[in-house]
XYZ file of C-alpha atoms in Angstrom:
703
model
C 10.972 -20.324 42.422
C 14.737 -19.817 42.151
C 15.872 -16.326 41.249
C 18.135 -16.311 38.231
C 19.769 -13.594 36.166
C 17.018 -13.122 33.629
C 16.365 -10.137 31.397
C 12.742 -9.079 31.134
C 11.137 -6.665 28.696
C 9.109 -3.685 29.914
C 6.102 -2.331 28.034
C 8.160 0.390 26.390
C 10.568 -2.218 24.992
C 13.320 -1.508 27.535
C 15.150 -4.597 28.800
C 15.896 -4.739 32.567
C 17.176 -7.345 35.028
C 14.522 -9.573 36.543
C 13.741 -8.944 40.250
C 11.921 -11.579 42.317
C 11.378 -9.024 45.087
C 9.142 -6.927 42.821
C 6.848 -9.910 42.188
C 6.685 -10.763 45.889
C 5.854 -7.143 46.748
C 3.120 -7.051 44.109
C 1.560 -10.253 45.526
C 1.725 -8.882 49.070
C 0.020 -5.630 48.001
C -2.730 -7.616 46.288
C -3.468 -9.502 49.545
C -3.387 -6.274 51.577
C -5.874 -4.651 49.175
C -8.561 -7.193 50.223
C -7.479 -7.298 53.884
C -6.100 -10.829 53.642
C -2.776 -11.935 55.098
C -0.158 -14.108 53.436
C 3.103 -15.467 54.819
C 6.326 -16.281 53.032
C 5.341 -19.941 52.690
C 2.102 -18.960 50.937
C 3.933 -16.611 48.601
C 6.451 -19.334 47.812
C 3.627 -21.727 46.808
C 2.251 -19.076 44.435
C 5.708 -18.520 42.950
C 6.082 -22.245 42.150
C 3.466 -21.816 39.403
C 5.500 -19.167 37.603
C 7.681 -20.030 34.626
C 10.040 -17.096 34.124
C 12.266 -17.267 31.054
C 14.768 -14.892 29.576
C 13.245 -11.964 27.587
C 9.785 -12.584 29.064
C 7.545 -9.521 29.068
C 6.189 -7.816 32.177
C 2.680 -8.435 30.911
C 3.274 -12.185 30.599
C 4.643 -12.310 34.174
C 1.508 -10.576 35.419
C -0.668 -13.019 33.469
C 1.114 -15.898 35.206
C 0.634 -14.280 38.641
C -3.120 -14.013 37.985
C -3.319 -17.695 37.049
C -1.174 -18.717 40.052
C -3.430 -16.844 42.495
C -6.496 -18.593 41.107
C -4.815 -22.006 41.151
C -4.151 -21.558 44.875
C -7.770 -20.525 45.424
C -7.170 -16.818 46.154
C -10.005 -15.632 43.911
C -10.692 -12.330 45.705
C -6.994 -11.478 45.600
C -6.796 -12.392 41.911
C -9.822 -10.193 41.188
C -8.186 -7.278 43.016
C -4.924 -7.858 41.161
C -6.764 -7.814 37.809
C -8.587 -4.577 38.692
C -5.303 -3.027 39.824
C -3.630 -3.995 36.558
C -6.529 -2.647 34.521
C -6.583 0.723 36.276
C -2.837 1.144 35.881
C -3.103 0.093 32.248
C -5.706 2.814 31.680
C -3.454 5.354 33.410
C -0.495 4.348 31.261
C -2.596 4.474 28.124
C -3.850 7.967 28.984
C -0.329 9.191 29.741
C 0.921 7.739 26.453
C -1.850 9.523 24.543
C -1.144 12.815 26.291
C 2.539 12.487 25.446
C 1.704 11.602 21.826
C -0.713 14.548 21.601
C 1.940 16.980 22.800
C 4.532 15.625 20.370
C 2.082 15.581 17.449
C 1.047 19.201 18.002
C 4.628 20.460 17.607
C 5.626 18.073 14.770
C 6.701 19.645 11.471
C 3.862 17.978 9.542
C 1.225 15.260 9.898
C 3.386 12.480 8.434
C 6.293 13.219 10.775
C 3.966 13.455 13.777
C 2.284 10.139 13.112
C 3.617 7.379 15.344
C 1.773 4.615 13.515
C 1.263 4.268 9.788
C 2.636 7.671 8.708
C 1.035 8.864 5.487
C 2.147 11.729 3.268
C -1.369 11.894 1.793
C -2.423 13.806 4.910
C -1.559 17.357 3.853
C -2.573 19.356 6.912
C -1.969 18.699 10.590
C -5.092 19.683 12.543
C -7.555 18.497 15.166
C -9.189 16.100 12.683
C -5.912 14.345 11.864
C -5.046 14.187 15.570
C -8.392 12.541 16.353
C -7.654 9.977 13.654
C -4.220 9.204 15.087
C -5.180 8.720 18.758
C -7.022 5.352 18.456
C -4.443 3.694 16.192
C -2.536 1.914 18.958
C -5.798 0.437 20.230
C -6.658 -0.823 16.744
C -3.249 -2.487 16.509
C -3.863 -4.314 19.797
C -7.355 -5.357 18.729
C -6.296 -6.598 15.296
C -3.331 -8.434 16.751
C -5.468 -10.117 19.425
C -8.115 -11.224 16.916
C -5.513 -12.672 14.581
C -3.547 -14.410 17.341
C -6.696 -16.085 18.683
C -7.531 -17.345 15.201
C -3.979 -18.681 14.705
C -4.219 -20.557 18.011
C -7.547 -22.045 16.985
C -6.401 -23.100 13.505
C -2.809 -24.096 14.236
C -1.280 -23.828 17.700
C -0.268 -21.483 20.502
C 3.351 -22.109 19.516
C 2.720 -20.749 16.018
C 0.863 -17.741 17.436
C 3.772 -17.047 19.786
C 6.217 -17.408 16.904
C 4.177 -14.907 14.868
C 4.243 -12.323 17.662
C 7.954 -12.918 18.205
C 8.758 -12.317 14.517
C 6.468 -9.299 14.506
C 7.931 -7.702 17.618
C 11.507 -8.378 16.498
C 10.750 -6.864 13.063
C 11.383 -9.894 10.869
C 7.871 -9.344 9.507
C 5.509 -6.372 9.416
C 1.712 -6.412 9.316
C 0.665 -3.632 6.974
C -2.291 -1.420 7.893
C -2.686 -2.987 11.316
C -4.266 0.297 12.424
C -7.404 -0.462 10.403
C -10.090 -3.133 10.719
C -10.872 -2.938 6.994
C -9.355 -5.216 4.377
C -6.723 -3.642 2.170
C -7.506 -2.475 -1.382
C -9.757 -3.297 -4.287
C -10.256 -2.701 -7.959
C -14.038 -2.649 -7.934
C -16.641 -3.259 -10.568
C -19.157 -0.413 -10.687
C -21.908 -2.576 -12.175
C -23.865 -3.035 -8.898
C -23.910 0.769 -8.551
C -25.104 1.080 -12.152
C -28.056 -1.159 -11.268
C -28.930 -0.140 -7.706
C -27.001 2.979 -6.742
C -25.362 2.851 -3.321
C -28.287 1.206 -1.507
C -26.518 -2.178 -1.372
C -23.566 -0.717 0.550
C -25.478 1.417 3.036
C -26.020 4.551 0.948
C -29.312 6.058 -0.145
C -28.583 7.272 -3.681
C -30.350 5.550 -6.538
C -28.824 4.328 -9.789
C -27.488 7.060 -12.116
C -29.816 7.965 -14.971
C -27.956 10.787 -16.717
C -24.570 12.452 -16.876
C -25.266 14.771 -13.941
C -26.397 11.993 -11.604
C -23.484 9.869 -12.787
C -20.952 12.508 -11.703
C -22.502 13.202 -8.295
C -23.317 9.575 -7.628
C -19.847 8.407 -8.624
C -18.205 10.702 -6.067
C -20.561 9.470 -3.333
C -19.959 5.858 -4.293
C -16.151 6.219 -4.191
C -16.322 7.852 -0.752
C -18.525 5.056 0.622
C -16.402 2.275 -0.868
C -13.167 3.878 0.358
C -14.508 4.159 3.900
C -14.654 0.346 3.937
C -11.097 -0.152 2.659
C -7.750 0.660 4.235
C -5.992 1.035 0.871
C -6.763 2.209 -2.632
C -10.073 2.107 -4.454
C -9.581 1.580 -8.192
C -12.401 2.204 -10.667
C -11.152 0.753 -13.979
C -14.582 1.199 -15.620
C -14.858 4.905 -14.708
C -14.304 6.461 -18.141
C -16.136 3.632 -19.925
C -19.260 4.335 -17.846
C -18.882 8.079 -18.246
C -18.669 7.644 -22.014
C -21.887 5.612 -21.851
C -23.803 8.411 -20.098
C -22.404 11.141 -22.347
C -23.514 9.080 -25.342
C -27.015 8.601 -23.936
C -27.352 12.361 -23.465
C -25.562 13.792 -26.506
C -25.430 10.892 -28.955
C -22.846 8.167 -29.361
C -20.956 10.271 -31.918
C -20.614 13.217 -29.501
C -16.835 13.061 -29.735
C -16.924 14.044 -33.432
C -18.239 17.550 -32.592
C -17.013 18.560 -29.110
C -17.148 22.252 -30.082
C -20.974 22.061 -30.453
C -23.005 24.253 -28.060
C -24.455 21.904 -25.450
C -26.611 24.083 -23.162
C -28.787 27.195 -23.259
C -27.389 28.849 -20.154
C -25.845 32.287 -20.286
C -22.455 30.644 -20.547
C -23.564 28.676 -23.630
C -21.093 25.901 -22.859
C -19.708 23.702 -25.601
C -19.978 19.950 -25.257
C -16.267 19.829 -24.527
C -16.762 22.336 -21.678
C -19.638 20.289 -20.267
C -17.397 17.212 -20.241
C -14.374 18.944 -18.695
C -16.682 20.476 -16.064
C -17.654 16.898 -15.188
C -13.975 16.011 -14.917
C -13.471 18.979 -12.602
C -16.438 18.111 -10.380
C -15.287 14.522 -9.883
C -11.537 15.056 -9.529
C -11.678 18.057 -7.211
C -14.367 16.428 -5.053
C -12.400 13.218 -4.585
C -9.188 15.127 -3.815
C -10.849 16.804 -0.838
C -9.972 15.533 2.664
C -12.710 13.378 4.162
C -13.634 12.357 7.692
C -13.825 8.718 6.633
C -10.066 8.792 5.968
C -8.860 10.884 8.923
C -8.830 14.105 6.915
C -7.011 12.683 3.932
C -8.252 12.239 0.390
C -9.304 8.764 -0.656
C -6.792 6.744 -2.661
C -8.383 6.664 -6.098
C -6.937 4.869 -9.148
C -8.121 4.838 -12.756
C -7.007 3.039 -15.914
C -6.671 3.821 -19.595
C -6.591 1.036 -22.197
C -5.322 0.643 -25.711
C -7.793 -0.874 -28.144
C -6.516 -4.439 -27.822
C -6.488 -4.349 -24.038
C -9.975 -2.860 -23.985
C -11.384 -5.495 -26.318
C -9.786 -8.287 -24.325
C -11.284 -7.063 -21.059
C -14.691 -5.775 -22.122
C -15.569 -7.541 -25.356
C -18.396 -9.434 -23.623
C -19.550 -6.576 -21.385
C -23.152 -5.328 -21.710
C -24.809 -2.331 -20.074
C -28.241 -2.833 -18.472
C -29.963 -1.558 -21.628
C -28.265 -4.263 -23.716
C -25.730 -2.009 -25.443
C -21.998 -2.610 -25.416
C -19.172 -0.155 -24.681
C -18.232 2.094 -27.587
C -14.492 2.135 -28.259
C -14.467 5.227 -30.472
C -16.066 7.407 -27.817
C -13.969 5.921 -25.021
C -10.802 6.393 -27.060
C -11.555 10.128 -27.392
C -12.651 10.482 -23.758
C -9.537 8.758 -22.363
C -7.246 11.078 -24.278
C -9.318 14.142 -23.346
C -9.277 13.293 -19.649
C -5.556 12.602 -19.671
C -4.728 15.897 -21.397
C -7.127 17.816 -19.149
C -5.695 16.287 -15.977
C -2.119 17.016 -17.061
C -3.005 20.666 -17.661
C -5.045 20.929 -14.458
C -2.007 19.911 -12.448
C -0.353 23.191 -13.432
C -3.122 25.003 -11.515
C -3.150 23.108 -8.221
C -1.721 20.001 -6.546
C -3.972 17.091 -7.493
C -2.803 13.786 -6.055
C -5.580 11.563 -7.348
C -6.431 9.686 -9.422
C -3.291 7.611 -9.769
C -3.412 6.783 -13.479
C -2.222 3.694 -15.300
C -1.970 3.258 -19.047
C -2.499 -0.442 -19.877
C -0.894 -1.509 -23.149
C -0.608 -4.906 -24.793
C 2.835 -5.725 -26.157
C 4.223 -8.150 -28.709
C 7.528 -8.648 -30.526
C 9.402 -6.032 -28.542
C 6.915 -3.169 -28.895
C 3.401 -2.141 -27.958
C 0.759 -3.689 -30.159
C -1.362 -0.545 -30.536
C 1.111 1.869 -32.156
C -1.313 4.804 -31.896
C -1.528 4.416 -28.124
C 2.202 3.882 -27.881
C 2.740 7.228 -29.600
C 0.108 8.915 -27.435
C 1.582 7.503 -24.222
C 5.040 8.767 -25.193
C 3.611 12.191 -26.048
C 1.890 12.481 -22.672
C 5.176 11.710 -20.910
C 6.930 14.302 -23.097
C 4.212 16.817 -22.170
C 5.189 16.393 -18.539
C 2.374 14.147 -17.354
C 3.069 11.752 -14.479
C 1.344 8.359 -14.685
C 2.155 4.648 -14.652
C 2.374 2.363 -17.661
C 1.504 -1.317 -17.473
C 2.749 -3.537 -20.311
C 1.531 -7.092 -20.738
C 1.603 -9.645 -23.516
C -1.488 -11.257 -22.008
C -4.539 -9.242 -20.956
C -6.033 -12.288 -19.260
C -3.577 -11.744 -16.406
C -5.751 -8.745 -15.547
C -9.042 -10.144 -16.725
C -12.396 -9.076 -15.328
C -14.103 -11.430 -12.891
C -16.566 -12.744 -15.470
C -13.706 -13.750 -17.772
C -11.365 -15.401 -15.314
C -9.088 -17.714 -17.239
C -6.331 -20.152 -16.372
C -3.599 -17.652 -17.188
C -4.393 -15.686 -14.064
C -3.566 -18.768 -12.023
C 0.112 -18.107 -12.702
C 0.302 -14.475 -13.750
C -1.526 -13.040 -10.770
C -2.056 -9.297 -10.845
C -0.516 -6.062 -9.666
C -2.476 -4.700 -6.736
C -0.316 -1.585 -6.523
C -1.465 -0.951 -10.060
C -4.985 -1.519 -8.784
C -6.387 -0.461 -12.102
C -6.082 -3.205 -14.685
C -8.377 -5.941 -13.501
C -11.951 -5.569 -12.341
C -13.365 -6.749 -9.009
C -9.967 -7.856 -7.768
C -7.548 -6.617 -5.111
C -5.681 -7.522 -1.933
C -7.320 -8.528 1.344
C -4.231 -8.231 3.513
C -0.498 -7.514 3.235
C 2.136 -9.156 5.446
C 5.659 -7.969 4.655
C 8.941 -9.828 5.238
C 12.067 -7.874 6.162
C 14.452 -9.731 3.859
C 17.534 -7.901 5.113
C 16.996 -8.934 8.740
C 16.036 -12.508 7.849
C 19.131 -13.051 5.707
C 21.505 -11.459 8.224
C 20.006 -13.302 11.188
C 20.352 -16.661 9.433
C 23.939 -16.081 8.319
C 24.988 -14.669 11.703
C 23.579 -17.791 13.376
C 25.159 -20.111 10.788
C 21.781 -21.140 9.363
C 21.120 -21.580 5.649
C 19.300 -18.345 4.838
C 17.079 -19.978 2.215
C 15.966 -22.616 4.698
C 15.359 -19.970 7.359
C 13.419 -17.791 4.941
C 11.252 -20.763 3.930
C 10.175 -21.103 7.550
C 9.291 -17.416 7.825
C 7.391 -17.462 4.517
C 5.507 -20.592 5.554
C 4.438 -18.896 8.790
C 3.289 -15.836 6.833
C 1.025 -17.991 4.674
C -0.534 -19.576 7.743
C -1.086 -16.147 9.300
C -2.694 -14.831 6.125
C -4.915 -17.917 5.978
C -5.994 -17.202 9.554
C -6.711 -13.577 8.614
C -8.890 -14.822 5.787
C -10.981 -16.862 8.239
C -11.592 -13.744 10.338
C -12.598 -11.901 7.173
C -15.049 -14.681 6.289
C -16.638 -14.358 9.730
C -17.118 -10.643 9.177
C -18.748 -11.316 5.818
C -20.967 -14.050 7.265
C -22.300 -11.538 9.765
C -23.059 -8.868 7.167
C -20.080 -6.611 7.911
C -18.645 -6.571 4.371
C -21.333 -5.174 2.043
C -18.799 -4.493 -0.728
C -18.447 -8.262 -1.147
C -22.129 -9.051 -0.663
C -23.234 -6.402 -3.173
C -20.823 -7.576 -5.837
C -18.403 -4.629 -5.956
C -15.584 -7.008 -5.021
C -15.359 -10.719 -5.726
C -13.994 -12.501 -2.633
C -12.496 -15.289 -4.744
C -10.501 -12.742 -6.778
C -8.998 -11.069 -3.708
C -5.407 -11.952 -2.979
C -3.515 -12.445 0.260
C -0.271 -10.595 -0.315
C 3.192 -11.544 0.896
C 5.219 -8.345 0.710
C 9.004 -8.097 0.591
C 11.256 -5.221 1.620
C 15.028 -4.919 2.039
C 16.116 -7.171 -0.846
C 18.728 -4.685 -2.069
C 20.085 -4.203 1.435
C 20.324 -7.960 2.007
C 22.233 -8.319 -1.256
C 24.624 -5.569 -0.181
C 25.200 -7.405 3.100
C 26.089 -10.477 1.024
C 28.705 -8.404 -0.802
C 26.832 -8.415 -4.112
C 26.987 -5.552 -6.592
C 23.579 -4.001 -7.217
C 23.513 -4.000 -10.978
C 22.527 -6.401 -13.731
C 24.902 -9.284 -13.046
C 24.398 -13.072 -12.688
C 25.121 -13.213 -8.945
C 22.633 -10.495 -8.039
C 20.004 -11.957 -10.364
C 20.427 -15.403 -8.782
C 20.015 -13.905 -5.309
C 16.826 -12.052 -6.278
C 15.346 -15.111 -7.976
C 16.211 -17.299 -4.996
C 14.550 -14.976 -2.481
C 11.413 -14.367 -4.521
C 11.271 -17.977 -5.685
C 10.825 -19.094 -2.065
C 7.733 -16.898 -1.788
C 6.260 -17.980 -5.107
C 6.751 -21.637 -4.226
C 4.757 -21.183 -1.012
C 2.139 -19.121 -2.840
C 1.420 -22.092 -5.067
C 1.611 -24.569 -2.187
C -1.017 -22.745 -0.110
C -3.342 -21.888 -2.970
C -6.840 -23.364 -2.773
C -10.134 -22.780 -4.542
C -10.847 -19.893 -2.193
C -7.332 -18.667 -1.381
C -4.942 -16.916 -3.755
C -1.565 -15.511 -2.716
C 0.737 -13.099 -4.493
C 4.175 -11.624 -3.935
C 4.706 -7.865 -3.996
C 7.771 -5.671 -3.619
C 5.783 -3.252 -1.490
C 5.980 0.528 -1.979
C 7.093 0.800 1.698
C 6.378 4.504 2.122
C 6.370 4.033 5.874
C 7.907 0.642 6.655
C 11.030 1.172 4.533
C 12.085 3.808 7.073
C 11.008 1.680 10.041
C 12.948 -1.387 8.929
C 16.159 0.615 8.551
C 15.700 2.206 11.986
C 14.838 -1.034 13.798
C 17.615 -3.024 12.140
C 20.254 -0.404 12.942
C 19.138 -0.292 16.582
C 19.557 -4.082 16.810
C 23.045 -4.057 15.333
C 22.343 -5.276 11.805
C 24.105 -3.982 8.683
C 22.037 -1.028 7.443
C 23.523 0.903 4.503
C 20.860 3.658 4.385
C 18.040 5.201 6.406
C 15.258 3.922 4.141
C 15.170 0.534 2.457
C 14.721 0.562 -1.311
C 11.451 -0.335 -2.972
C 13.201 -1.178 -6.227
C 15.839 -3.607 -7.511
C 18.385 -0.788 -7.722
C 19.850 1.650 -5.206
C 17.902 4.882 -5.504
C 20.959 7.098 -4.941
C 23.253 5.160 -7.336
C 24.594 7.454 -10.071
C 26.416 4.721 -11.977
C 23.319 3.126 -13.510
C 21.876 4.541 -16.704
C 18.237 4.516 -17.731
C 18.508 1.264 -19.705
C 20.209 -0.451 -16.756
C 17.192 0.244 -14.564
C 14.766 -1.167 -17.117
C 16.880 -4.327 -17.173
C 16.858 -4.503 -13.360
C 13.055 -4.455 -13.470
C 12.878 -6.751 -16.471
C 11.463 -10.247 -16.822
C 14.303 -12.203 -15.146
C 14.068 -10.103 -11.972
C 10.277 -9.871 -11.695
C 9.345 -13.373 -12.850
C 8.387 -14.425 -9.290
C 6.675 -11.131 -8.407
C 3.031 -11.910 -9.103
C 1.998 -8.802 -7.174
C 4.046 -6.167 -8.917
C 7.094 -3.976 -8.549
C 7.100 -0.534 -10.101
C 10.203 0.885 -11.739
C 10.470 4.570 -10.809
C 12.663 6.167 -13.454
C 13.800 9.408 -11.846
C 14.763 12.027 -14.449
C 16.032 15.564 -13.995
C 14.404 16.724 -17.228
C 11.675 15.607 -19.585
C 12.657 13.547 -22.601
C 11.313 13.950 -26.121
C 8.353 12.025 -27.477
C 10.720 9.948 -29.618
C 12.888 9.073 -26.613
C 9.925 8.002 -24.493
C 8.588 5.996 -27.429
C 11.898 4.178 -27.643
C 11.789 3.457 -23.920
C 8.418 1.757 -24.395
C 10.205 -0.570 -26.804
C 13.010 -1.081 -24.290
C 10.472 -1.928 -21.586
C 8.707 -4.388 -23.873
C 11.980 -6.006 -24.938
C 13.273 -6.318 -21.368
C 9.937 -7.477 -19.944
C 9.616 -4.504 -17.582
C 5.860 -4.414 -17.206
C 5.172 -1.621 -14.719
C 6.942 1.725 -14.610
C 6.684 5.485 -14.387
C 8.932 8.488 -15.058
C 9.441 11.018 -12.277
C 10.555 14.563 -13.023
C 9.996 16.720 -9.919
C 7.564 19.564 -10.581
C 8.455 22.937 -9.088
C 5.926 24.697 -6.835
C 6.519 28.311 -5.840
C 5.653 28.962 -2.204
C 5.354 32.689 -2.898
C 3.114 33.073 -5.958
C 1.774 29.495 -6.284
C 3.127 28.837 -9.790
C 3.428 25.143 -10.667
C 5.934 24.273 -13.375
C 6.412 20.794 -14.842
C 10.184 21.282 -14.857
C 12.727 20.648 -12.097
C 13.827 24.225 -11.328
C 15.635 25.984 -8.522
C 13.654 29.194 -8.719
C 10.159 30.175 -9.761
C 9.994 30.992 -13.506
C 7.243 33.564 -12.808
C 8.355 35.618 -9.761
C 11.935 34.270 -9.556
C 11.609 33.398 -5.870
C 13.936 30.685 -4.629
C 11.351 29.687 -1.999
C 10.180 26.614 -3.891
C 8.875 23.153 -3.066
C 8.754 20.094 -5.291
C 5.985 17.751 -6.330
C 7.045 14.142 -6.828
C 6.055 10.621 -5.854
C 6.555 9.478 -2.287
C 6.246 6.052 -3.870
C 2.894 5.560 -5.575
C 1.316 8.997 -5.606
C 2.320 12.623 -6.133
C 2.677 14.960 -3.152
C 4.655 17.974 -2.054
C 8.006 16.855 -0.671
C 7.323 19.065 2.366
C 4.380 16.774 3.210
C 6.609 13.679 3.328
C 7.678 12.461 6.755
C 11.048 13.859 7.826
C 12.740 10.505 7.103
C 11.168 10.327 3.663
C 12.213 13.922 2.930
C 15.797 12.890 3.629
C 15.381 9.891 1.333
C 13.973 12.166 -1.386
C 17.089 14.334 -1.159
C 19.274 11.284 -1.858
C 17.409 10.200 -4.990
C 19.471 10.350 -8.139
C 17.765 11.971 -11.111
C 19.321 10.977 -14.411
C 19.832 13.423 -17.256
C 19.063 12.665 -20.889
C 22.760 11.929 -21.423
C 22.158 8.709 -19.465
C 19.886 7.456 -22.242
C 21.146 5.670 -25.305
C 18.088 5.376 -27.528
C 19.896 2.973 -29.825
C 19.850 0.288 -27.117
């Protein structure tokens, strides 16, 4: 072959000039290793089979050498060459792990030390977290190989190569590639109510009383979470708990919570019995677990107003033929919420992530009592999400699937409104890179993006086929046992870098027609393909992903490759997180109906505040959200944690109110869940410092 000035890519990503001599030397060494001779003519014949192109990888060159040796009949030499490659690959892999180990040990925290899939939910860096990190690169290779082989089988090698090219050049990002499990699920607990955990590999029987419910629920959540790479939502949790309390203490138990409920020396009241159950479940699930690499499981729960509850569970029956009791559940929801808010002043409790689901109509919530209660809980300093919808069928349970869900989809980040639904896989598009690449190469960016989105749908379809094979061979008991309905699981197309792409286009990031048109154009491309690829067994949704980890990665990769990058972490919202010019109402508008109409997978508005508002102000903001069509939001006021005496205060302070130490940390949301800022990765800590927290003067309640 003729030697040309090619650039090849080494395994570490470094680009170097191609050298024909190195290939010839490698071939000669392979012949010498089996005591066979080869002359220059023989080497030249082998080289004629090679097709070296610019930017080819070292690994691909070696693959071609193997094939060339076998084509020329040098099977012993080829075998020796393969063994040589394998041994050196093992050596490199070991050296990489040793280097990673050394760097991880001295890292400031577990999230910063993690090379793949950094997670602020891992509080402590220790031998258990290190053991969980070491195999991640191998899982990425395995998952990538399995998916590529399926793409080749279903479509073509060219499409598989295109997928890897987009992946390696960071146009797209495969979320949770370090795990073999499918992503997240909002499960139905009914199979557990009937059979315990036996259907999913456990040995606990069905709960029969309040005590066995509490212990069994914790075990069930741990087992389910070990088979998921994302969150486990239990939207029926409090409804089932209310059922077992009623069976033990009478359905009207909530009318006399001060009644003595046991004959122990403590003589606990019924209310104390119930809050002890809360404590057992919440503290157990917040403990690190081996199944999650020494992190707590991601656990989500939901609260419902009366109308939402009736819409979801009106036709639900327990095994004994009774139906859920709203009066008891209403009391229990409010009791749990108040208890959890107070408990968070005692210790850092990350989970559950809570969502209040409210039906809305005519510019306000329909259930005024729950609107007032929700506003009061925010005013009391509680941190939770609110989901507003004018149609509960968009989050309907699996037994009441209606046509509305065909268009409305669901919010998997919410993970707590529907039952037996969730996301199988997330594939995220780097919008900023795609738009810039197209414009820089004088390509219509919409046309270019359509091609990328189309490829993503094919890749997700291929992933689904691999998932079906796993289920066919009994590897997915959550589906087989009925905890998750396969037909209600979505394949998610994530987006990240929309704000940054708009900034590159010279658009102002506020509520204006040009920015709105850009957002609708980008997201409209995804929604169009979602509908095009939908079948009876495949559903797709579009999500502005939380991007705890990849938002930092995209900014880093894009800057290294010379793209316009205005900040070190891409936004997960429709506004710039550090922008001080936008008021509170502006941000509700930017996450209102016109902007989110194509986001069938959710986008949470994080309203960062420097101080808590009054109940009346929060109540007005519920009306603003309903009027603007902002259906998913939370309010973030950093809580102060004293590193000296341990005091936790719901306010954003600069010194401890108890011991007056200035050695304080803060508790706020990385994106979806609450953690100490000191547990964020170093890049995310920097992003947290840039966040703008609005004061109450930024709110005009007359809007």
